[in-house]
């Protein structure tokens, strides 16, 4: 069946929401957690399938979702509803004790944390050339960029919608929210002026850094930051929107 079903992943972007048969498989036998057993198949290049991605719309899970599409992977998806605190349910915590998304279930085990998942996808599907996996230094540069997005940019953003992770006092929460436009802008100033090497993050070659930057850059408007301040990042967003995997 054609892999063509689309759904509104965020208010800005549309991305694929597919299982291998083109359907939404959030519920299997009446439950999103009926089974996490992953059937496997080996590609001729040694890459693995099939995987299952647990996600919520508007989250950093979009980066791994795009990467799976770019890799040509066979995978299924399960939507975890934050509105009903499904990420804190005993069933989901049995899969990911952190209670976060994304989670990627593979034939080797369960992965969490976006940089690790992106590296795994790139290394599992080498023919897709999503990272310079044969060059230790160049691959480390990819990891360094993705680590900055994970450890700094994402945390800057999280102080607005997730401030309760750090404080309970209403005044402190409000202060954190007010700081977010400043910290997000500072991070993207650095990305714009020092970290982007070309039309793609790593230069002329598309890598797993690109869907990750695209995803976190998609939060700028909600954080009261005008993306027009960053012409390279804006051009990158436009270029990403032209890719079939997005």
CSV table of C-alpha atoms in Angstrom, one decimal:
chain,number,residue,atom,x,y,z
A,1,UNK,CA,0.0,0.0,0.0
A,2,UNK,CA,1.2,3.6,-0.6
A,3,UNK,CA,3.0,5.3,2.2
A,4,UNK,CA,1.1,8.6,1.7
A,5,UNK,CA,-1.1,9.3,4.8
A,6,UNK,CA,-0.4,12.7,6.3
A,7,UNK,CA,-1.3,14.3,9.6
A,8,UNK,CA,-0.8,17.7,11.3
A,9,UNK,CA,2.2,17.1,13.5
A,10,UNK,CA,2.5,20.7,14.6
A,11,UNK,CA,0.6,23.9,13.8
A,12,UNK,CA,3.4,24.7,11.3
A,13,UNK,CA,4.3,21.5,9.7
A,14,UNK,CA,2.8,18.3,8.3
A,15,UNK,CA,4.7,15.0,8.6
A,16,UNK,CA,4.0,11.3,7.9
A,17,UNK,CA,2.0,9.3,10.5
A,18,UNK,CA,2.4,5.8,9.1
A,19,UNK,CA,2.8,2.2,10.0
A,20,UNK,CA,4.1,-0.2,7.4
A,21,UNK,CA,0.7,-0.7,6.0
A,22,UNK,CA,-0.2,3.1,5.9
A,23,UNK,CA,-2.5,3.1,8.9
A,24,UNK,CA,-2.6,4.7,12.3
A,25,UNK,CA,-1.7,1.8,14.7
A,26,UNK,CA,-2.0,3.7,17.9
A,27,UNK,CA,-4.2,1.0,19.2
A,28,UNK,CA,-3.5,-2.7,18.7
A,29,UNK,CA,-6.0,-5.2,20.0
A,30,UNK,CA,-7.7,-2.2,21.8
A,31,UNK,CA,-4.5,-0.9,23.5
A,32,UNK,CA,-1.5,1.1,22.4
A,33,UNK,CA,0.5,-1.2,24.7
A,34,UNK,CA,-0.9,-4.5,23.7
A,35,UNK,CA,2.5,-5.7,22.5
A,36,UNK,CA,5.9,-4.2,21.9
A,37,UNK,CA,7.3,-7.3,20.2
A,38,UNK,CA,9.0,-6.1,17.1
A,39,UNK,CA,9.1,-8.4,14.0
A,40,UNK,CA,12.5,-8.1,12.3
A,41,UNK,CA,13.7,-8.3,8.7
A,42,UNK,CA,17.2,-7.8,7.4
A,43,UNK,CA,18.0,-5.6,4.5
A,44,UNK,CA,20.7,-6.5,2.0
A,45,UNK,CA,22.9,-3.9,3.5
A,46,UNK,CA,22.5,-5.3,7.0
A,47,UNK,CA,20.1,-2.7,8.3
A,48,UNK,CA,17.3,-3.6,10.6
A,49,UNK,CA,13.5,-3.4,10.6
A,50,UNK,CA,10.8,-3.2,11.9
A,51,UNK,CA,10.8,-0.5,14.5
A,52,UNK,CA,8.1,1.2,16.6
A,53,UNK,CA,8.2,4.9,17.4
A,54,UNK,CA,6.2,6.3,20.4
A,55,UNK,CA,5.6,10.0,19.9
A,56,UNK,CA,3.3,13.0,20.7
A,57,UNK,CA,2.5,15.7,18.3
A,58,UNK,CA,4.5,18.9,18.6
A,59,UNK,CA,7.4,17.2,20.4
A,60,UNK,CA,11.0,16.5,19.5
A,61,UNK,CA,9.9,13.0,18.3
A,62,UNK,CA,9.3,14.7,14.9
A,63,UNK,CA,13.1,14.6,14.3
A,64,UNK,CA,13.3,10.8,14.6
A,65,UNK,CA,10.1,10.4,12.7
A,66,UNK,CA,11.5,12.3,9.7
A,67,UNK,CA,14.8,10.4,10.0
A,68,UNK,CA,13.0,7.1,9.8
A,69,UNK,CA,11.3,8.3,6.6
A,70,UNK,CA,14.6,9.6,5.2
A,71,UNK,CA,16.2,6.2,5.9
A,72,UNK,CA,13.4,4.3,4.2
A,73,UNK,CA,12.8,2.3,7.3
A,74,UNK,CA,9.8,0.2,8.0
A,75,UNK,CA,8.3,1.3,11.2
A,76,UNK,CA,5.0,1.7,13.1
A,77,UNK,CA,3.9,4.6,15.3
A,78,UNK,CA,2.1,4.9,18.6
A,79,UNK,CA,0.7,8.3,19.7
A,80,UNK,CA,1.1,9.0,23.4
A,81,UNK,CA,-1.4,11.5,24.7
A,82,UNK,CA,0.1,14.1,26.9
A,83,UNK,CA,-3.4,15.6,27.4
A,84,UNK,CA,-4.4,12.5,29.3
A,85,UNK,CA,-0.9,12.0,30.9
A,86,UNK,CA,-0.5,8.7,29.0
A,87,UNK,CA,3.2,9.2,29.3
A,88,UNK,CA,2.9,8.5,33.0
A,89,UNK,CA,0.7,5.5,32.7
A,90,UNK,CA,2.1,2.2,34.1
A,91,UNK,CA,1.9,0.7,30.7
A,92,UNK,CA,4.1,3.3,29.1
A,93,UNK,CA,6.5,3.6,32.0
A,94,UNK,CA,7.2,-0.1,31.5
A,95,UNK,CA,8.5,0.8,28.1
A,96,UNK,CA,10.2,4.1,29.0
A,97,UNK,CA,10.6,4.7,32.7
A,98,UNK,CA,11.5,8.3,32.0
A,99,UNK,CA,7.9,9.0,31.0
A,100,UNK,CA,9.0,11.0,27.9
A,101,UNK,CA,8.8,10.8,24.2
A,102,UNK,CA,10.2,9.8,21.8
A,103,UNK,CA,10.8,6.1,22.5
A,104,UNK,CA,12.1,3.8,19.7
A,105,UNK,CA,11.6,0.1,20.1
A,106,UNK,CA,14.0,-2.0,18.0
A,107,UNK,CA,14.9,-5.6,17.5
A,108,UNK,CA,17.9,-4.9,19.7
A,109,UNK,CA,16.0,-3.2,22.6
A,110,UNK,CA,14.5,0.1,23.5
A,111,UNK,CA,16.2,3.5,22.8
A,112,UNK,CA,15.4,6.9,24.3
A,113,UNK,CA,16.9,10.4,23.8
A,114,UNK,CA,16.8,11.9,20.4
A,115,UNK,CA,20.6,12.1,19.7
A,116,UNK,CA,21.0,8.4,20.4
A,117,UNK,CA,18.0,7.5,18.2
A,118,UNK,CA,19.2,9.7,15.3
A,119,UNK,CA,22.7,8.1,15.5
A,120,UNK,CA,21.1,4.6,15.6
A,121,UNK,CA,19.0,5.3,12.5
A,122,UNK,CA,21.9,6.7,10.6
A,123,UNK,CA,24.1,3.8,11.4
A,124,UNK,CA,21.4,1.2,10.9
A,125,UNK,CA,20.6,2.5,7.4
A,126,UNK,CA,24.1,3.4,5.9
A,127,UNK,CA,22.8,3.6,2.3
A,128,UNK,CA,20.7,6.5,3.3
A,129,UNK,CA,23.9,8.5,4.1
A,130,UNK,CA,22.3,10.4,7.0
A,131,UNK,CA,25.6,10.8,8.9
A,132,UNK,CA,29.3,10.5,8.1
A,133,UNK,CA,29.5,7.2,10.0
A,134,UNK,CA,32.9,6.2,8.5
A,135,UNK,CA,34.6,9.4,9.7
A,136,UNK,CA,35.0,9.5,13.5
A,137,UNK,CA,35.6,13.2,13.7
A,138,UNK,CA,32.9,14.2,11.3
A,139,UNK,CA,30.5,11.9,13.1
A,140,UNK,CA,31.5,13.5,16.4
A,141,UNK,CA,30.6,16.9,14.9
A,142,UNK,CA,27.2,15.6,14.1
A,143,UNK,CA,26.8,14.4,17.7
A,144,UNK,CA,28.1,17.6,19.1
A,145,UNK,CA,25.5,19.6,17.2
A,146,UNK,CA,22.7,17.3,18.2
A,147,UNK,CA,23.9,17.3,21.8
A,148,UNK,CA,23.7,21.1,21.8
A,149,UNK,CA,20.1,21.0,20.6
A,150,UNK,CA,19.2,18.4,23.2
A,151,UNK,CA,21.0,19.8,26.2
A,152,UNK,CA,20.7,23.5,25.6
A,153,UNK,CA,18.1,24.5,23.0
A,154,UNK,CA,15.4,22.1,24.2
A,155,UNK,CA,16.0,23.0,27.8
A,156,UNK,CA,15.7,26.7,27.0
A,157,UNK,CA,12.4,26.1,25.4
A,158,UNK,CA,11.2,23.7,28.1
A,159,UNK,CA,11.3,26.5,30.7
A,160,UNK,CA,8.2,28.0,29.2
A,161,UNK,CA,5.8,24.9,29.0
A,162,UNK,CA,7.6,22.7,31.5
A,163,UNK,CA,8.8,25.1,34.2
A,164,UNK,CA,7.3,22.9,36.9
A,165,UNK,CA,10.2,20.6,36.4
A,166,UNK,CA,12.4,23.2,38.1
A,167,UNK,CA,10.2,25.3,40.4
A,168,UNK,CA,6.8,25.4,42.1
A,169,UNK,CA,6.6,29.1,43.1
A,170,UNK,CA,4.3,30.9,40.6
A,171,UNK,CA,6.7,33.9,40.5
A,172,UNK,CA,9.6,31.7,39.6
A,173,UNK,CA,7.6,30.0,36.9
A,174,UNK,CA,6.6,33.3,35.4
A,175,UNK,CA,10.2,34.5,35.5
A,176,UNK,CA,11.3,31.4,33.6
A,177,UNK,CA,8.7,32.0,31.0
A,178,UNK,CA,9.8,35.6,30.4
A,179,UNK,CA,13.4,34.5,30.0
A,180,UNK,CA,12.6,31.9,27.2
A,181,UNK,CA,12.6,34.4,24.2
A,182,UNK,CA,16.0,35.7,25.3
A,183,UNK,CA,17.6,32.2,25.7
A,184,UNK,CA,16.1,30.8,22.6
A,185,UNK,CA,17.2,33.8,20.5
A,186,UNK,CA,20.7,33.5,21.9
A,187,UNK,CA,20.9,29.8,21.0
A,188,UNK,CA,19.7,30.5,17.5
A,189,UNK,CA,22.1,33.4,17.1
A,190,UNK,CA,24.9,31.0,17.8
A,191,UNK,CA,23.5,28.4,15.4
A,192,UNK,CA,23.1,31.0,12.7
A,193,UNK,CA,26.5,32.7,13.1
A,194,UNK,CA,28.8,29.9,14.2
A,195,UNK,CA,27.3,26.4,13.9
A,196,UNK,CA,25.6,26.1,10.5
A,197,UNK,CA,28.2,25.2,7.8
A,198,UNK,CA,26.1,25.6,4.7
A,199,UNK,CA,22.7,25.1,3.3
A,200,UNK,CA,22.5,22.0,5.6
A,201,UNK,CA,23.8,22.0,9.1
A,202,UNK,CA,26.9,20.1,8.2
A,203,UNK,CA,27.5,21.8,4.9
A,204,UNK,CA,26.4,20.6,1.5
A,205,UNK,CA,25.3,17.1,2.8
A,206,UNK,CA,22.0,16.4,4.5
A,207,UNK,CA,22.4,14.6,7.9
A,208,UNK,CA,20.3,13.7,10.9
A,209,UNK,CA,21.2,17.2,12.3
A,210,UNK,CA,18.8,18.7,9.8
A,211,UNK,CA,15.5,17.2,11.0
A,212,UNK,CA,16.5,17.9,14.5
A,213,UNK,CA,17.2,21.6,13.8
A,214,UNK,CA,14.0,21.8,11.8
A,215,UNK,CA,12.0,20.4,14.7
A,216,UNK,CA,13.4,22.7,17.4
A,217,UNK,CA,13.3,25.7,15.1
A,218,UNK,CA,9.6,25.0,14.7
A,219,UNK,CA,9.2,26.1,18.3
A,220,UNK,CA,10.6,29.6,17.8
A,221,UNK,CA,7.3,31.3,17.1
A,222,UNK,CA,5.6,29.8,20.1
A,223,UNK,CA,8.5,31.1,22.2
A,224,UNK,CA,7.9,34.6,20.8
A,225,UNK,CA,11.0,34.6,18.6
A,226,UNK,CA,10.8,35.8,15.0
A,227,UNK,CA,12.6,33.3,12.7
A,228,UNK,CA,13.2,36.1,10.3
A,229,UNK,CA,16.0,37.2,12.6
A,230,UNK,CA,17.9,34.1,11.4
A,231,UNK,CA,18.0,34.0,7.6
A,232,UNK,CA,20.0,30.8,7.4
A,233,UNK,CA,17.7,29.0,9.8
A,234,UNK,CA,14.7,30.3,7.9
A,235,UNK,CA,16.1,29.1,4.6
A,236,UNK,CA,16.9,25.8,6.2
A,237,UNK,CA,13.2,25.5,7.3
A,238,UNK,CA,12.0,26.3,3.8
A,239,UNK,CA,14.4,23.7,2.3
A,240,UNK,CA,13.3,21.1,4.8
A,241,UNK,CA,9.6,21.7,3.9
A,242,UNK,CA,10.4,20.7,0.3
A,243,UNK,CA,11.6,17.2,1.3
A,244,UNK,CA,9.2,14.4,0.7
A,245,UNK,CA,9.9,13.0,4.2
A,246,UNK,CA,8.6,16.1,5.9
